[in-house]
Amino acid sequence: MIVGIDFGTTNTLIGYVDRSLRPQIIVNERGSRITPTVVHFKNEKQVLVGELAKSQMLIKPHQTILRVKRRMGSDQNYEIFKEIFNPSEIASFVFRKCKNFASEFLGEPVEKIVVTVPAYFDDNQRQAVAMSAKLAGLQVVKLLNEPTAAALAYEMENDSEKIILVLDFGGGTFDITLMRYQDSVYQVLVTGGSTSLGGFDFDQVLVDWIVETVKNEKFIDLSKDPIALQQIYNHAEQAKIDLSVVAETSIVIPYVALSPEYGPVHVNLNLSRERFENLTKHLLERAKQLIIDVLKEASLPPEKVDLIVFSGGTSRMPAFRRIVTELFPNSQILSEINPDEVVALGAARMAAIIDGRLKSIELRDVVAHSLGVFDDDGQFVPIIDRGTVYPTIATKIFTNTRDDQDKVLIKILQKRDEELVELGDFQLTFAKKWQKEEAAIAVSFNITHDGILTVTAEEMNTGEAQDVTIQGHLAEIRVPTPDQARLSLLNKIEVL
Ligand code: ADP
Ligand code: MG
């Protein structure tokens, strides 16, 4: 059986489609539907993942890793007990944990998975996630974009065209996706949002407020005390979550610190939802603006949106829901499925589609980041723009800039926000030496329907050509064979 995994920044969930073809969440060995994406090194040979790891955060912060997803595909490694681990290796413990409890739950070994990734993840990040799974002995049969998964969780009526807006408001990010559905085809129209706006920001506002209040009342600065601060974070998040259901809550942290002059310091504050919403007004305003921006980019008035799917824990906030209802008074809001679980349940349906147990669908995606090359001045020249639907092909003509030139180097780049990421390069060599601006070099980018990018350069006078295929650039991912020494080191570590 193929299962679906929502590997989140904050929490990881696994879903599967049961015998009666209903998507379900697999509970972990503690009976929880949610496993915190937290890894704690108990010692050199044992790691804890999930709730148990989270509870060690306070006591042993240097052995505890949070939010590894934010580092996927980067070279920001972790050093634990003098051993260096890259982000994929750390995340592999989370996947191993999932593999273990899911196999236990299903009574059969889980070997293949569908994993969801943010729509804006680039090739490196996707590959890093697939590598984590591989290190855990799991084969990724599909990397599915999270918003697409969220939409898939809801069964659509077959025929009629629907415009769907997926609002995925998680711990660290707000991911907005506008898609069109018709006849089992899901077409992404526009993606947007922010990678720096999420539930943590709301927690941070509350933490600052608590620290400030304590400073004013007790003359002690808790922001300098990491253990106190960690407790404040935990309580702030809890208060925020409470305020999604109740109108008022209290934040009580006894003995949070010891003041040299005043003795033990306790936090005891009341907070109303109204106050909280006032404190976080700027964040809500930003969220609203991001939604408006996506509609603008799609040139779509709000009344054209038929369905809205809520996903991510932060989407439960009443103030956020209010904003959405005000923006879209005529749209149907789909909220029967728990927003924490909607991505994992969608991934589970995708897994069952690949398994052949559910009816097939087609996913059509857009290029999330523009793709292009460097010209001779080192300037980025886009060839395929962000938001282009693929399959697609696009060509631009360049020339040479020097006399006696017998080769050009084609550097392929992706533009992520303002940052350029190199995807690969190749050289086109010529039989003759061209004088300055004599050659006509056509550079074509071709993306197949499964997201594989091939770049071709052709000198148009002579027909001399060269190409390179960037494997699994956008959709299917080919993961390199892991380093055997690392693999055996990881396998010697027990995951609890
Ligand atoms: P991720 O996809 O980033 O792992 P989740 O979708 O699991 O994130 O959302 C986690 C975020 O949702 C956290 O910041 C958490 O505090 C917040 N959250 C969870 N439940 C609620 C709630 N009822 N009200 C407000 N925020 C919530
Ligand atoms: Mg998520």
Short mmCIF file of N, CA and C in Angstrom, two decimals, residues 356-479:
data_model
loop_
_atom_site.label_atom_id
_atom_site.label_comp_id
_atom_site.label_asym_id
_atom_site.label_seq_id
_atom_site.Cartn_x
_atom_site.Cartn_y
_atom_site.Cartn_z
N GLY A 356 -3.95 2.65 -8.17
CA GLY A 356 -5.00 2.15 -9.04
C GLY A 356 -6.31 1.88 -8.31
N ARG A 357 -6.38 2.26 -7.04
CA ARG A 357 -7.61 1.99 -6.31
C ARG A 357 -8.64 3.11 -6.45
N LEU A 358 -8.18 4.32 -6.80
CA LEU A 358 -9.11 5.43 -7.04
C LEU A 358 -8.96 5.88 -8.49
N LYS A 359 -10.03 6.49 -8.98
CA LYS A 359 -10.08 6.94 -10.36
C LYS A 359 -8.98 7.97 -10.65
N SER A 360 -8.42 7.84 -11.83
CA SER A 360 -7.29 8.67 -12.20
C SER A 360 -7.68 10.14 -12.41
N ILE A 361 -6.73 11.01 -12.16
CA ILE A 361 -6.93 12.43 -12.38
C ILE A 361 -5.71 12.97 -13.12
N GLU A 362 -5.80 14.19 -13.56
CA GLU A 362 -4.63 14.78 -14.21
C GLU A 362 -4.27 16.07 -13.47
N LEU A 363 -2.98 16.24 -13.21
CA LEU A 363 -2.53 17.46 -12.55
C LEU A 363 -1.74 18.28 -13.55
N ARG A 364 -2.12 19.53 -13.70
CA ARG A 364 -1.34 20.41 -14.57
C ARG A 364 -0.83 21.55 -13.74
N ASP A 365 0.43 21.79 -13.90
CA ASP A 365 1.05 22.74 -12.99
C ASP A 365 1.62 23.94 -13.73
N VAL A 366 2.03 24.92 -12.96
CA VAL A 366 2.71 26.07 -13.54
C VAL A 366 4.14 26.11 -13.02
N VAL A 367 5.00 26.78 -13.78
CA VAL A 367 6.38 26.97 -13.35
C VAL A 367 6.36 27.99 -12.21
N ALA A 368 6.89 27.58 -11.06
CA ALA A 368 6.79 28.45 -9.88
C ALA A 368 7.85 29.55 -9.86
N HIS A 369 8.95 29.34 -10.59
CA HIS A 369 10.02 30.34 -10.60
C HIS A 369 10.49 30.52 -12.03
N SER A 370 10.83 31.73 -12.41
CA SER A 370 11.23 31.88 -13.80
C SER A 370 12.58 31.20 -14.05
N LEU A 371 12.73 30.76 -15.28
CA LEU A 371 13.92 30.00 -15.68
C LEU A 371 14.60 30.73 -16.82
N GLY A 372 15.92 30.74 -16.81
CA GLY A 372 16.62 31.43 -17.87
C GLY A 372 18.10 31.14 -17.85
N VAL A 373 18.85 32.03 -18.50
CA VAL A 373 20.31 31.84 -18.60
C VAL A 373 21.01 33.15 -18.26
N PHE A 374 22.31 33.07 -18.05
CA PHE A 374 23.13 34.26 -17.91
C PHE A 374 23.55 34.72 -19.29
N ASP A 375 23.47 36.03 -19.55
CA ASP A 375 24.07 36.51 -20.78
C ASP A 375 25.55 36.82 -20.51
N ASP A 376 26.24 37.36 -21.50
CA ASP A 376 27.69 37.53 -21.34
C ASP A 376 28.07 38.55 -20.28
N ASP A 377 27.14 39.45 -19.97
CA ASP A 377 27.42 40.44 -18.92
C ASP A 377 27.06 39.89 -17.54
N GLY A 378 26.70 38.61 -17.48
CA GLY A 378 26.32 38.04 -16.19
C GLY A 378 24.93 38.49 -15.76
N GLN A 379 24.11 38.95 -16.70
CA GLN A 379 22.74 39.33 -16.39
C GLN A 379 21.81 38.15 -16.63
N PHE A 380 20.84 38.00 -15.74
CA PHE A 380 19.87 36.92 -15.91
C PHE A 380 18.87 37.29 -17.00
N VAL A 381 18.73 36.40 -17.98
CA VAL A 381 17.74 36.61 -19.04
C VAL A 381 16.67 35.52 -18.90
N PRO A 382 15.44 35.88 -18.53
CA PRO A 382 14.41 34.86 -18.37
C PRO A 382 14.00 34.27 -19.72
N ILE A 383 13.78 32.98 -19.77
CA ILE A 383 13.29 32.36 -21.00
C ILE A 383 11.89 31.81 -20.79
N ILE A 384 11.68 31.20 -19.61
CA ILE A 384 10.31 30.80 -19.27
C ILE A 384 9.91 31.59 -18.03
N ASP A 385 8.80 32.31 -18.13
CA ASP A 385 8.39 33.15 -17.01
C ASP A 385 7.67 32.34 -15.94
N ARG A 386 7.79 32.83 -14.74
CA ARG A 386 7.04 32.30 -13.60
C ARG A 386 5.56 32.27 -13.97
N GLY A 387 4.89 31.20 -13.60
CA GLY A 387 3.45 31.12 -13.84
C GLY A 387 3.08 30.51 -15.18
N THR A 388 4.10 30.16 -16.01
CA THR A 388 3.80 29.53 -17.30
C THR A 388 3.31 28.09 -17.07
N VAL A 389 2.24 27.74 -17.77
CA VAL A 389 1.72 26.38 -17.66
C VAL A 389 2.60 25.44 -18.46
N TYR A 390 2.92 24.28 -17.91
CA TYR A 390 3.67 23.33 -18.72
C TYR A 390 2.86 22.09 -18.99
N PRO A 391 3.14 21.34 -20.08
CA PRO A 391 4.26 21.40 -21.01
C PRO A 391 4.35 22.73 -21.76
N THR A 392 5.61 23.13 -21.99
CA THR A 392 5.82 24.38 -22.71
C THR A 392 7.21 24.38 -23.35
N ILE A 393 7.36 25.23 -24.36
CA ILE A 393 8.68 25.38 -24.99
C ILE A 393 8.87 26.85 -25.32
N ALA A 394 10.07 27.38 -25.07
CA ALA A 394 10.33 28.79 -25.35
C ALA A 394 11.77 28.95 -25.79
N THR A 395 12.00 29.88 -26.71
CA THR A 395 13.33 30.07 -27.29
C THR A 395 13.72 31.54 -27.30
N LYS A 396 14.98 31.81 -27.07
CA LYS A 396 15.52 33.16 -27.27
C LYS A 396 16.83 33.05 -28.03
N ILE A 397 17.12 34.07 -28.87
CA ILE A 397 18.34 34.04 -29.67
C ILE A 397 19.40 34.95 -29.04
N PHE A 398 20.60 34.40 -28.94
CA PHE A 398 21.73 35.16 -28.39
C PHE A 398 22.82 35.21 -29.45
N THR A 399 23.82 36.06 -29.20
CA THR A 399 24.97 36.02 -30.10
C THR A 399 26.25 35.97 -29.27
N ASN A 400 27.38 35.87 -29.96
CA ASN A 400 28.65 35.82 -29.22
C ASN A 400 29.18 37.24 -29.04
N THR A 401 30.04 37.46 -28.06
CA THR A 401 30.45 38.83 -27.73
C THR A 401 31.94 39.09 -27.97
N ARG A 402 32.66 38.04 -28.37
CA ARG A 402 34.11 38.24 -28.56
C ARG A 402 34.52 37.80 -29.96
N ASP A 403 35.65 38.30 -30.42
CA ASP A 403 36.23 37.81 -31.68
C ASP A 403 36.86 36.44 -31.44
N ASP A 404 37.00 35.67 -32.50
CA ASP A 404 37.66 34.35 -32.45
C ASP A 404 37.07 33.44 -31.38
N GLN A 405 35.77 33.48 -31.29
CA GLN A 405 35.13 32.69 -30.23
C GLN A 405 34.75 31.32 -30.77
N ASP A 406 35.20 30.26 -30.12
CA ASP A 406 34.87 28.92 -30.60
C ASP A 406 34.01 28.12 -29.61
N LYS A 407 33.55 28.79 -28.53
CA LYS A 407 32.62 28.09 -27.64
C LYS A 407 31.82 29.10 -26.82
N VAL A 408 30.67 28.66 -26.36
CA VAL A 408 29.92 29.46 -25.39
C VAL A 408 29.51 28.54 -24.23
N LEU A 409 29.42 29.14 -23.07
CA LEU A 409 28.97 28.39 -21.90
C LEU A 409 27.54 28.81 -21.60
N ILE A 410 26.65 27.83 -21.53
CA ILE A 410 25.25 28.12 -21.23
C ILE A 410 25.02 27.76 -19.76
N LYS A 411 24.67 28.77 -18.98
CA LYS A 411 24.39 28.53 -17.56
C LYS A 411 22.90 28.63 -17.34
N ILE A 412 22.31 27.57 -16.77
CA ILE A 412 20.86 27.53 -16.60
C ILE A 412 20.52 27.93 -15.16
N LEU A 413 19.61 28.86 -15.06
CA LEU A 413 19.30 29.39 -13.73
C LEU A 413 17.80 29.45 -13.47
N GLN A 414 17.51 29.46 -12.20
CA GLN A 414 16.14 29.62 -11.75
C GLN A 414 16.13 30.83 -10.84
N LYS A 415 15.13 31.68 -10.99
CA LYS A 415 15.08 32.87 -10.15
C LYS A 415 14.04 32.68 -9.05
N ARG A 416 14.54 32.53 -7.84
CA ARG A 416 13.65 32.33 -6.68
C ARG A 416 13.60 33.62 -5.91
N ASP A 417 12.45 34.26 -5.88
CA ASP A 417 12.34 35.63 -5.36
C ASP A 417 13.42 36.47 -6.06
N GLU A 418 14.37 37.00 -5.33
CA GLU A 418 15.40 37.77 -6.04
C GLU A 418 16.69 36.97 -6.17
N GLU A 419 16.65 35.73 -5.71
CA GLU A 419 17.87 34.93 -5.65
C GLU A 419 17.98 34.02 -6.88
N LEU A 420 19.19 33.92 -7.43
CA LEU A 420 19.39 33.06 -8.59
C LEU A 420 19.99 31.73 -8.14
N VAL A 421 19.38 30.64 -8.60
CA VAL A 421 19.88 29.32 -8.25
C VAL A 421 20.34 28.64 -9.53
N GLU A 422 21.57 28.15 -9.55
CA GLU A 422 22.07 27.48 -10.75
C GLU A 422 21.54 26.06 -10.82
N LEU A 423 21.02 25.70 -12.00
CA LEU A 423 20.49 24.34 -12.16
C LEU A 423 21.45 23.45 -12.94
N GLY A 424 22.35 24.08 -13.67
CA GLY A 424 23.30 23.28 -14.45
C GLY A 424 23.91 24.13 -15.54
N ASP A 425 24.88 23.58 -16.26
CA ASP A 425 25.43 24.31 -17.40
C ASP A 425 25.99 23.33 -18.42
N PHE A 426 26.25 23.84 -19.61
CA PHE A 426 26.91 23.03 -20.63
C PHE A 426 27.56 23.96 -21.63
N GLN A 427 28.46 23.37 -22.43
CA GLN A 427 29.21 24.17 -23.37
C GLN A 427 28.82 23.80 -24.79
N LEU A 428 28.65 24.82 -25.62
CA LEU A 428 28.44 24.57 -27.04
C LEU A 428 29.73 24.98 -27.76
N THR A 429 30.38 24.02 -28.42
CA THR A 429 31.64 24.34 -29.10
C THR A 429 31.39 24.38 -30.61
N PHE A 430 32.13 25.25 -31.27
CA PHE A 430 31.95 25.45 -32.71
C PHE A 430 33.16 24.94 -33.47
N ALA A 431 32.93 24.46 -34.70
CA ALA A 431 34.04 24.00 -35.53
C ALA A 431 34.87 25.19 -35.99
N LYS A 432 34.20 26.32 -36.27
CA LYS A 432 34.97 27.50 -36.70
C LYS A 432 34.99 28.55 -35.59
N LYS A 433 35.86 29.53 -35.75
CA LYS A 433 35.92 30.64 -34.79
C LYS A 433 35.05 31.78 -35.30
N TRP A 434 34.12 32.20 -34.50
CA TRP A 434 33.22 33.28 -34.91
C TRP A 434 33.81 34.62 -34.51
N GLN A 435 33.56 35.62 -35.38
CA GLN A 435 33.89 36.98 -34.98
C GLN A 435 32.75 37.52 -34.12
N LYS A 436 33.02 38.58 -33.42
CA LYS A 436 32.05 39.17 -32.50
C LYS A 436 30.68 39.37 -33.16
N GLU A 437 29.65 38.89 -32.50
CA GLU A 437 28.25 39.06 -32.92
C GLU A 437 27.92 38.40 -34.26
N GLU A 438 28.69 37.42 -34.65
CA GLU A 438 28.42 36.71 -35.91
C GLU A 438 27.52 35.51 -35.72
N ALA A 439 27.71 34.85 -34.61
CA ALA A 439 26.96 33.61 -34.38
C ALA A 439 25.54 33.93 -33.93
N ALA A 440 24.62 33.02 -34.25
CA ALA A 440 23.22 33.17 -33.79
C ALA A 440 22.87 31.92 -33.00
N ILE A 441 22.83 32.09 -31.71
CA ILE A 441 22.65 30.91 -30.85
C ILE A 441 21.24 30.91 -30.28
N ALA A 442 20.47 29.91 -30.69
CA ALA A 442 19.09 29.79 -30.20
C ALA A 442 19.09 28.92 -28.95
N VAL A 443 18.63 29.47 -27.85
CA VAL A 443 18.56 28.69 -26.61
C VAL A 443 17.10 28.39 -26.34
N SER A 444 16.78 27.09 -26.29
CA SER A 444 15.38 26.68 -26.06
C SER A 444 15.24 25.96 -24.74
N PHE A 445 14.18 26.28 -24.06
CA PHE A 445 13.82 25.58 -22.82
C PHE A 445 12.55 24.79 -23.11
N ASN A 446 12.60 23.51 -22.82
CA ASN A 446 11.45 22.66 -23.08
C ASN A 446 11.08 21.92 -21.79
N ILE A 447 9.87 22.12 -21.32
CA ILE A 447 9.42 21.39 -20.12
C ILE A 447 8.32 20.43 -20.51
N THR A 448 8.55 19.16 -20.23
CA THR A 448 7.56 18.14 -20.58
C THR A 448 6.43 18.16 -19.55
N HIS A 449 5.37 17.41 -19.82
CA HIS A 449 4.22 17.46 -18.90
C HIS A 449 4.58 16.91 -17.53
N ASP A 450 5.61 16.06 -17.45
CA ASP A 450 5.98 15.59 -16.11
C ASP A 450 7.12 16.43 -15.51
N GLY A 451 7.34 17.60 -16.07
CA GLY A 451 8.20 18.57 -15.41
C GLY A 451 9.69 18.41 -15.67
N ILE A 452 10.04 17.68 -16.70
CA ILE A 452 11.47 17.52 -16.99
C ILE A 452 11.90 18.62 -17.96
N LEU A 453 12.95 19.32 -17.56
CA LEU A 453 13.43 20.47 -18.34
C LEU A 453 14.61 20.06 -19.21
N THR A 454 14.50 20.32 -20.51
CA THR A 454 15.65 20.13 -21.40
C THR A 454 16.02 21.47 -22.01
N VAL A 455 17.30 21.80 -21.95
CA VAL A 455 17.76 23.05 -22.53
C VAL A 455 18.65 22.72 -23.73
N THR A 456 18.33 23.34 -24.85
CA THR A 456 19.09 23.10 -26.07
C THR A 456 19.69 24.42 -26.57
N ALA A 457 20.94 24.37 -27.03
CA ALA A 457 21.52 25.55 -27.66
C ALA A 457 21.94 25.15 -29.07
N GLU A 458 21.54 25.96 -30.05
CA GLU A 458 21.86 25.63 -31.44
C GLU A 458 22.41 26.86 -32.16
N GLU A 459 23.55 26.68 -32.81
CA GLU A 459 24.07 27.76 -33.65
C GLU A 459 23.31 27.66 -34.97
N MET A 460 22.57 28.71 -35.31
CA MET A 460 21.58 28.57 -36.37
C MET A 460 22.18 28.54 -37.78
N ASN A 461 23.38 29.08 -37.97
CA ASN A 461 24.01 29.02 -39.29
C ASN A 461 24.53 27.64 -39.62
N THR A 462 25.10 26.98 -38.61
CA THR A 462 25.75 25.70 -38.86
C THR A 462 24.93 24.50 -38.40
N GLY A 463 23.96 24.76 -37.54
CA GLY A 463 23.17 23.65 -37.00
C GLY A 463 23.87 22.89 -35.88
N GLU A 464 25.04 23.39 -35.47
CA GLU A 464 25.73 22.73 -34.36
C GLU A 464 24.89 22.91 -33.09
N ALA A 465 24.67 21.81 -32.40
CA ALA A 465 23.76 21.91 -31.24
C ALA A 465 24.24 21.05 -30.08
N GLN A 466 23.78 21.41 -28.92
CA GLN A 466 24.13 20.67 -27.70
C GLN A 466 22.94 20.82 -26.75
N ASP A 467 22.68 19.80 -25.96
CA ASP A 467 21.58 19.99 -25.00
C ASP A 467 21.89 19.32 -23.68
N VAL A 468 21.09 19.65 -22.69
CA VAL A 468 21.23 19.03 -21.39
C VAL A 468 19.83 18.88 -20.79
N THR A 469 19.63 17.78 -20.11
CA THR A 469 18.34 17.56 -19.46
C THR A 469 18.54 17.69 -17.97
N ILE A 470 17.74 18.56 -17.37
CA ILE A 470 17.80 18.71 -15.93
C ILE A 470 16.77 17.73 -15.38
N GLN A 471 17.28 16.65 -14.81
CA GLN A 471 16.39 15.57 -14.40
C GLN A 471 15.38 16.03 -13.38
N GLY A 472 14.15 15.64 -13.62
CA GLY A 472 13.12 15.89 -12.62
C GLY A 472 13.13 17.30 -12.11
N HIS A 473 13.24 18.23 -13.05
CA HIS A 473 13.36 19.59 -12.58
C HIS A 473 12.13 20.03 -11.79
N LEU A 474 10.96 19.75 -12.27
CA LEU A 474 9.77 20.30 -11.63
C LEU A 474 8.85 19.27 -11.01
N ALA A 475 8.83 18.09 -11.56
CA ALA A 475 7.85 17.15 -11.03
C ALA A 475 8.53 15.90 -10.50
N GLU A 476 8.82 14.98 -11.38
CA GLU A 476 9.38 13.73 -10.91
C GLU A 476 10.82 13.94 -10.50
N ILE A 477 11.19 13.30 -9.44
CA ILE A 477 12.50 13.52 -8.87
C ILE A 477 13.30 12.23 -8.91
N ARG A 478 14.49 12.32 -9.45
CA ARG A 478 15.39 11.19 -9.38
C ARG A 478 16.40 11.49 -8.28
N VAL A 479 16.42 10.64 -7.30
CA VAL A 479 17.30 10.90 -6.16
C VAL A 479 18.60 10.13 -6.36
#
